[in-house]
Short mmCIF file of N, CA, C and O in Angstrom, two decimals:
data_model
loop_
_atom_site.label_atom_id
_atom_site.label_comp_id
_atom_site.label_asym_id
_atom_site.label_seq_id
_atom_site.Cartn_x
_atom_site.Cartn_y
_atom_site.Cartn_z
N UNK B 1 -18.32 14.73 22.42
CA UNK B 1 -19.72 14.40 22.61
C UNK B 1 -19.97 14.05 24.08
O UNK B 1 -19.13 13.43 24.71
N UNK B 2 -21.15 14.40 24.55
CA UNK B 2 -21.52 14.01 25.90
C UNK B 2 -22.73 13.08 25.83
O UNK B 2 -23.22 12.75 24.75
N UNK B 3 -23.21 12.65 26.99
CA UNK B 3 -24.30 11.67 27.03
C UNK B 3 -25.58 12.19 26.38
O UNK B 3 -26.32 11.43 25.76
N UNK B 4 -25.85 13.49 26.48
CA UNK B 4 -27.04 14.06 25.83
C UNK B 4 -26.93 13.99 24.31
O UNK B 4 -27.91 13.72 23.63
N UNK B 5 -25.73 14.25 23.78
CA UNK B 5 -25.51 14.14 22.34
C UNK B 5 -25.76 12.71 21.87
O UNK B 5 -26.37 12.48 20.83
N UNK B 6 -25.27 11.75 22.64
CA UNK B 6 -25.46 10.34 22.28
C UNK B 6 -26.93 9.98 22.34
O UNK B 6 -27.45 9.32 21.43
N UNK B 7 -27.64 10.42 23.39
CA UNK B 7 -29.09 10.15 23.48
C UNK B 7 -29.82 10.70 22.27
O UNK B 7 -30.67 10.03 21.70
N UNK B 8 -29.50 11.92 21.88
CA UNK B 8 -30.15 12.52 20.71
C UNK B 8 -29.82 11.76 19.44
O UNK B 8 -30.68 11.59 18.57
N UNK B 9 -28.61 11.28 19.32
CA UNK B 9 -28.17 10.56 18.13
C UNK B 9 -28.88 9.21 17.98
O UNK B 9 -29.23 8.81 16.88
N UNK B 10 -29.13 8.53 19.09
CA UNK B 10 -29.69 7.17 19.01
C UNK B 10 -31.17 7.12 19.36
O UNK B 10 -31.77 6.04 19.33
N UNK B 11 -31.79 8.23 19.66
CA UNK B 11 -33.19 8.26 20.10
C UNK B 11 -34.15 7.57 19.12
O UNK B 11 -35.04 6.84 19.54
N UNK B 12 -33.98 7.80 17.84
CA UNK B 12 -34.86 7.17 16.84
C UNK B 12 -34.74 5.65 16.89
O UNK B 12 -35.75 4.95 16.85
N UNK B 13 -33.52 5.14 16.99
CA UNK B 13 -33.31 3.69 17.06
C UNK B 13 -33.89 3.10 18.34
O UNK B 13 -34.48 2.02 18.33
N UNK B 14 -33.74 3.83 19.45
CA UNK B 14 -34.29 3.37 20.73
C UNK B 14 -35.81 3.30 20.65
O UNK B 14 -36.42 2.32 21.07
N UNK B 15 -36.42 4.31 20.09
CA UNK B 15 -37.89 4.34 19.97
C UNK B 15 -38.38 3.17 19.13
O UNK B 15 -39.36 2.51 19.48
N UNK B 16 -37.70 2.89 18.03
CA UNK B 16 -38.10 1.77 17.16
C UNK B 16 -37.97 0.44 17.89
O UNK B 16 -38.85 -0.42 17.80
N UNK B 17 -36.88 0.27 18.65
CA UNK B 17 -36.68 -0.98 19.38
C UNK B 17 -37.72 -1.15 20.47
O UNK B 17 -38.26 -2.24 20.66
N UNK B 18 -38.06 -0.06 21.17
CA UNK B 18 -39.05 -0.15 22.24
C UNK B 18 -40.44 -0.47 21.71
O UNK B 18 -41.21 -1.16 22.37
N UNK B 19 -40.77 -0.02 20.52
CA UNK B 19 -42.06 -0.37 19.91
C UNK B 19 -42.09 -1.86 19.57
O UNK B 19 -43.11 -2.52 19.72
N UNK B 20 -40.95 -2.37 19.13
CA UNK B 20 -40.85 -3.78 18.74
C UNK B 20 -40.73 -4.70 19.96
O UNK B 20 -41.28 -5.80 19.97
N UNK B 21 -40.01 -4.27 20.98
CA UNK B 21 -39.76 -5.08 22.17
C UNK B 21 -40.04 -4.25 23.41
O UNK B 21 -39.16 -3.57 23.93
N UNK B 22 -41.24 -4.33 23.90
CA UNK B 22 -41.68 -3.51 25.03
C UNK B 22 -40.82 -3.71 26.28
O UNK B 22 -40.64 -2.80 27.07
N UNK B 23 -40.26 -4.90 26.45
CA UNK B 23 -39.49 -5.20 27.66
C UNK B 23 -38.14 -4.49 27.72
O UNK B 23 -37.46 -4.54 28.73
N UNK B 24 -37.76 -3.78 26.68
CA UNK B 24 -36.46 -3.11 26.67
C UNK B 24 -36.46 -1.78 27.40
O UNK B 24 -35.39 -1.28 27.77
N UNK B 25 -37.60 -1.18 27.64
CA UNK B 25 -37.67 0.18 28.18
C UNK B 25 -36.85 0.36 29.46
O UNK B 25 -36.13 1.34 29.61
N UNK B 26 -36.93 -0.59 30.37
CA UNK B 26 -36.21 -0.45 31.64
C UNK B 26 -34.73 -0.81 31.55
O UNK B 26 -33.98 -0.61 32.51
N UNK B 27 -34.28 -1.31 30.41
CA UNK B 27 -32.88 -1.73 30.26
C UNK B 27 -31.95 -0.60 29.81
O UNK B 27 -30.74 -0.69 29.99
N UNK B 28 -32.53 0.45 29.23
CA UNK B 28 -31.69 1.55 28.76
C UNK B 28 -31.16 2.35 29.94
O UNK B 28 -31.86 2.57 30.92
N UNK B 29 -29.91 2.75 29.84
CA UNK B 29 -29.24 3.50 30.89
C UNK B 29 -28.78 4.84 30.34
O UNK B 29 -28.70 5.03 29.12
N UNK B 30 -28.47 5.76 31.23
CA UNK B 30 -27.86 7.02 30.81
C UNK B 30 -26.55 6.66 30.11
O UNK B 30 -25.72 5.93 30.67
N UNK B 31 -26.33 7.11 28.88
CA UNK B 31 -25.10 6.74 28.16
C UNK B 31 -23.85 7.06 28.98
O UNK B 31 -23.73 8.14 29.56
N UNK B 32 -22.96 6.07 29.04
CA UNK B 32 -21.75 6.18 29.84
C UNK B 32 -20.57 5.75 28.99
O UNK B 32 -20.56 4.63 28.47
N UNK B 33 -19.59 6.61 28.82
CA UNK B 33 -18.40 6.31 28.02
C UNK B 33 -17.45 5.47 28.87
O UNK B 33 -17.05 5.88 29.96
N UNK B 34 -17.09 4.28 28.36
CA UNK B 34 -16.23 3.35 29.10
C UNK B 34 -15.19 2.74 28.18
O UNK B 34 -15.35 2.73 26.97
N UNK B 35 -14.17 2.19 28.80
CA UNK B 35 -13.12 1.52 28.06
C UNK B 35 -13.41 0.02 28.00
O UNK B 35 -13.76 -0.59 29.00
N UNK B 36 -13.26 -0.53 26.80
CA UNK B 36 -13.48 -1.95 26.55
C UNK B 36 -12.24 -2.55 25.93
O UNK B 36 -11.42 -1.83 25.35
N UNK B 37 -12.13 -3.85 26.01
CA UNK B 37 -11.07 -4.57 25.33
C UNK B 37 -11.72 -5.57 24.39
O UNK B 37 -12.67 -6.26 24.77
N UNK B 38 -11.22 -5.65 23.15
CA UNK B 38 -11.77 -6.65 22.24
C UNK B 38 -10.97 -7.95 22.39
O UNK B 38 -10.03 -8.03 23.19
N UNK B 39 -11.32 -8.98 21.63
CA UNK B 39 -10.69 -10.28 21.76
C UNK B 39 -9.24 -10.29 21.29
O UNK B 39 -8.50 -11.23 21.56
N UNK B 40 -8.82 -9.24 20.59
CA UNK B 40 -7.43 -9.11 20.12
C UNK B 40 -6.58 -8.28 21.08
O UNK B 40 -5.40 -8.06 20.82
N UNK B 41 -7.18 -7.80 22.16
CA UNK B 41 -6.46 -7.00 23.13
C UNK B 41 -6.46 -5.51 22.84
O UNK B 41 -5.81 -4.75 23.56
N UNK B 42 -7.19 -5.07 21.81
CA UNK B 42 -7.28 -3.64 21.49
C UNK B 42 -8.20 -2.95 22.48
O UNK B 42 -9.23 -3.51 22.88
N UNK B 43 -7.85 -1.72 22.86
CA UNK B 43 -8.70 -0.94 23.75
C UNK B 43 -9.60 -0.03 22.93
O UNK B 43 -9.17 0.59 21.96
N UNK B 44 -10.88 0.02 23.33
CA UNK B 44 -11.89 0.81 22.63
C UNK B 44 -12.65 1.67 23.63
O UNK B 44 -12.94 1.21 24.74
N UNK B 45 -12.98 2.89 23.25
CA UNK B 45 -13.85 3.74 24.06
C UNK B 45 -15.23 3.72 23.43
O UNK B 45 -15.41 4.19 22.30
N UNK B 46 -16.19 3.16 24.14
CA UNK B 46 -17.55 2.99 23.65
C UNK B 46 -18.55 3.47 24.69
O UNK B 46 -18.27 3.44 25.89
N UNK B 47 -19.72 3.85 24.22
CA UNK B 47 -20.80 4.27 25.11
C UNK B 47 -21.66 3.07 25.47
O UNK B 47 -22.13 2.35 24.59
N UNK B 48 -21.89 2.84 26.75
CA UNK B 48 -22.87 1.85 27.20
C UNK B 48 -24.23 2.52 27.15
O UNK B 48 -24.41 3.60 27.72
N UNK B 49 -25.19 1.88 26.45
CA UNK B 49 -26.53 2.48 26.36
C UNK B 49 -27.62 1.56 26.94
O UNK B 49 -28.72 2.01 27.22
N UNK B 50 -27.31 0.26 27.09
CA UNK B 50 -28.29 -0.69 27.60
C UNK B 50 -27.54 -1.75 28.39
O UNK B 50 -26.47 -2.19 27.97
N UNK B 51 -28.12 -2.15 29.53
CA UNK B 51 -27.52 -3.21 30.35
C UNK B 51 -28.56 -4.27 30.67
O UNK B 51 -29.69 -3.95 31.02
N UNK B 52 -28.14 -5.51 30.55
CA UNK B 52 -28.97 -6.65 30.95
C UNK B 52 -28.04 -7.69 31.54
O UNK B 52 -27.24 -8.30 30.83
N UNK B 53 -28.10 -7.83 32.86
CA UNK B 53 -27.21 -8.71 33.59
C UNK B 53 -25.76 -8.30 33.31
O UNK B 53 -25.44 -7.14 33.40
N UNK B 54 -24.90 -9.25 32.92
CA UNK B 54 -23.51 -8.90 32.65
C UNK B 54 -23.28 -8.42 31.22
O UNK B 54 -22.18 -8.01 30.85
N UNK B 55 -24.32 -8.44 30.40
CA UNK B 55 -24.22 -8.01 29.00
C UNK B 55 -24.65 -6.56 28.85
O UNK B 55 -25.43 -6.04 29.63
N UNK B 56 -24.12 -5.92 27.82
CA UNK B 56 -24.49 -4.53 27.54
C UNK B 56 -24.43 -4.27 26.04
O UNK B 56 -23.72 -4.95 25.31
N UNK B 57 -25.24 -3.31 25.63
CA UNK B 57 -25.18 -2.84 24.25
C UNK B 57 -24.40 -1.53 24.27
O UNK B 57 -24.62 -0.68 25.13
N UNK B 58 -23.48 -1.43 23.33
CA UNK B 58 -22.62 -0.26 23.24
C UNK B 58 -22.93 0.52 21.96
O UNK B 58 -23.55 0.00 21.04
N UNK B 59 -22.45 1.76 21.95
CA UNK B 59 -22.55 2.59 20.76
C UNK B 59 -21.18 3.20 20.50
O UNK B 59 -20.56 3.77 21.41
N UNK B 60 -20.72 3.05 19.26
CA UNK B 60 -19.43 3.60 18.85
C UNK B 60 -19.69 4.91 18.11
O UNK B 60 -20.23 4.90 17.00
N UNK B 61 -19.33 6.03 18.70
CA UNK B 61 -19.61 7.33 18.09
C UNK B 61 -18.76 7.59 16.85
O UNK B 61 -19.11 8.42 16.03
N UNK B 62 -17.68 6.84 16.67
CA UNK B 62 -16.81 7.05 15.50
C UNK B 62 -17.46 6.55 14.22
O UNK B 62 -17.26 7.12 13.15
N UNK B 63 -18.21 5.44 14.31
CA UNK B 63 -18.83 4.89 13.10
C UNK B 63 -20.35 4.72 13.23
O UNK B 63 -20.98 4.14 12.36
N UNK B 64 -20.92 5.22 14.35
CA UNK B 64 -22.37 5.14 14.60
C UNK B 64 -22.90 3.71 14.53
O UNK B 64 -23.98 3.47 14.00
N UNK B 65 -22.15 2.77 15.10
CA UNK B 65 -22.56 1.36 15.10
C UNK B 65 -22.79 0.89 16.53
O UNK B 65 -22.14 1.33 17.47
N UNK B 66 -23.72 -0.05 16.65
CA UNK B 66 -24.03 -0.67 17.94
C UNK B 66 -23.24 -1.96 18.06
O UNK B 66 -22.94 -2.62 17.07
N UNK B 67 -22.93 -2.31 19.29
CA UNK B 67 -22.19 -3.54 19.53
C UNK B 67 -22.63 -4.20 20.82
O UNK B 67 -23.40 -3.65 21.60
N UNK B 68 -22.11 -5.38 21.02
CA UNK B 68 -22.44 -6.18 22.19
C UNK B 68 -21.16 -6.40 23.00
O UNK B 68 -20.09 -6.63 22.43
N UNK B 69 -21.29 -6.31 24.32
CA UNK B 69 -20.15 -6.50 25.21
C UNK B 69 -20.63 -7.19 26.48
O UNK B 69 -21.83 -7.32 26.71
N UNK B 70 -19.68 -7.62 27.29
CA UNK B 70 -20.01 -8.23 28.57
C UNK B 70 -18.90 -7.93 29.57
O UNK B 70 -17.80 -7.53 29.19
N UNK B 71 -19.20 -8.12 30.83
CA UNK B 71 -18.20 -7.99 31.88
C UNK B 71 -17.77 -9.40 32.26
O UNK B 71 -18.60 -10.23 32.63
N UNK B 72 -16.46 -9.67 32.14
CA UNK B 72 -15.98 -11.03 32.42
C UNK B 72 -15.74 -11.23 33.92
O UNK B 72 -15.98 -10.33 34.73
N UNK B 73 -15.25 -12.40 34.29
CA UNK B 73 -15.08 -12.74 35.71
C UNK B 73 -13.99 -11.90 36.38
O UNK B 73 -13.91 -11.84 37.59
N UNK B 74 -13.14 -11.24 35.58
CA UNK B 74 -12.10 -10.37 36.11
C UNK B 74 -12.57 -8.91 36.17
O UNK B 74 -11.80 -8.01 36.39
N UNK B 75 -13.86 -8.71 35.91
CA UNK B 75 -14.51 -7.39 35.91
C UNK B 75 -13.98 -6.48 34.81
O UNK B 75 -13.98 -5.26 34.95
N UNK B 76 -13.52 -7.09 33.72
CA UNK B 76 -13.08 -6.36 32.54
C UNK B 76 -14.22 -6.34 31.55
O UNK B 76 -14.91 -7.34 31.36
N UNK B 77 -14.43 -5.19 30.91
CA UNK B 77 -15.48 -5.09 29.92
C UNK B 77 -14.91 -5.50 28.56
O UNK B 77 -13.96 -4.89 28.08
N UNK B 78 -15.52 -6.55 28.00
CA UNK B 78 -15.03 -7.16 26.77
C UNK B 78 -16.02 -6.89 25.63
O UNK B 78 -17.20 -7.23 25.74
N UNK B 79 -15.51 -6.32 24.56
CA UNK B 79 -16.32 -6.02 23.38
C UNK B 79 -16.37 -7.26 22.48
O UNK B 79 -15.33 -7.81 22.13
N UNK B 80 -17.59 -7.68 22.11
CA UNK B 80 -17.76 -8.90 21.33
C UNK B 80 -17.90 -8.64 19.83
O UNK B 80 -17.67 -9.53 19.04
N UNK B 81 -18.33 -7.44 19.45
CA UNK B 81 -18.47 -7.14 18.03
C UNK B 81 -19.65 -6.23 17.75
O UNK B 81 -20.48 -5.97 18.62
N UNK B 82 -19.70 -5.76 16.50
CA UNK B 82 -20.75 -4.85 16.05
C UNK B 82 -21.79 -5.58 15.23
O UNK B 82 -21.52 -6.63 14.67
N UNK B 83 -22.97 -4.97 15.16
CA UNK B 83 -24.09 -5.53 14.40
C UNK B 83 -24.69 -4.45 13.51
O UNK B 83 -24.37 -3.28 13.64
N UNK B 84 -25.59 -4.87 12.62
CA UNK B 84 -26.17 -3.96 11.62
C UNK B 84 -26.99 -2.84 12.23
O UNK B 84 -27.00 -1.73 11.73
N UNK B 85 -27.73 -3.15 13.29
CA UNK B 85 -28.66 -2.16 13.86
C UNK B 85 -28.81 -2.41 15.35
O UNK B 85 -28.34 -3.44 15.87
N UNK B 86 -29.49 -1.51 16.02
CA UNK B 86 -29.78 -1.70 17.44
C UNK B 86 -30.65 -2.93 17.64
O UNK B 86 -30.44 -3.71 18.57
N UNK B 87 -31.61 -3.13 16.77
CA UNK B 87 -32.49 -4.29 16.86
C UNK B 87 -31.70 -5.60 16.70
O UNK B 87 -31.90 -6.54 17.47
N UNK B 88 -30.80 -5.66 15.73
CA UNK B 88 -29.96 -6.85 15.55
C UNK B 88 -29.08 -7.09 16.78
O UNK B 88 -28.89 -8.23 17.21
N UNK B 89 -28.55 -6.01 17.33
CA UNK B 89 -27.70 -6.14 18.51
C UNK B 89 -28.50 -6.68 19.68
O UNK B 89 -28.05 -7.56 20.40
N UNK B 90 -29.73 -6.16 19.88
CA UNK B 90 -30.57 -6.65 20.96
C UNK B 90 -30.92 -8.12 20.75
O UNK B 90 -30.88 -8.91 21.71
N UNK B 91 -31.23 -8.52 19.53
CA UNK B 91 -31.52 -9.94 19.25
C UNK B 91 -30.33 -10.82 19.63
O UNK B 91 -30.50 -11.90 20.19
N UNK B 92 -29.12 -10.36 19.33
CA UNK B 92 -27.93 -11.12 19.70
C UNK B 92 -27.72 -11.15 21.21
O UNK B 92 -27.26 -12.15 21.73
N UNK B 93 -28.08 -10.09 21.89
CA UNK B 93 -28.00 -10.07 23.35
C UNK B 93 -28.93 -11.13 23.93
O UNK B 93 -28.52 -11.89 24.80
N UNK B 94 -30.15 -11.18 23.43
CA UNK B 94 -31.12 -12.17 23.92
C UNK B 94 -30.62 -13.60 23.64
O UNK B 94 -30.77 -14.47 24.47
N UNK B 95 -30.02 -13.81 22.49
CA UNK B 95 -29.52 -15.14 22.14
C UNK B 95 -28.34 -15.57 23.02
O UNK B 95 -28.06 -16.76 23.12
N UNK B 96 -27.65 -14.63 23.66
CA UNK B 96 -26.56 -14.98 24.58
C UNK B 96 -27.10 -15.73 25.78
O UNK B 96 -26.39 -16.50 26.40
N UNK B 97 -28.34 -15.50 26.11
CA UNK B 97 -28.96 -16.11 27.30
C UNK B 97 -29.48 -17.51 27.05
O UNK B 97 -29.83 -18.22 27.97
N UNK B 98 -29.57 -17.90 25.79
CA UNK B 98 -30.18 -19.20 25.48
C UNK B 98 -29.15 -20.30 25.42
O UNK B 98 -28.00 -20.14 25.28
#
């Protein structure tokens, strides 16, 4: 899969989120496949689809699930976990700031 395939796959979810949260439009990025590490030290290849400060929303093409990640002080991308939907993932991203 390439970035266009990912965009096509998640376009419906992005549109729904943008209708619900207008401020998200500028946060979406061209999907970029990157390596992440989870809290158990496992390496994961996930697509970054949204960035806000050091946090990002990812998409796992293997199970079509969205997740939340961040860049730590060592500049390592750390995967925090998956959520039910893009909207749930975005809500959790916002709650990281509070």
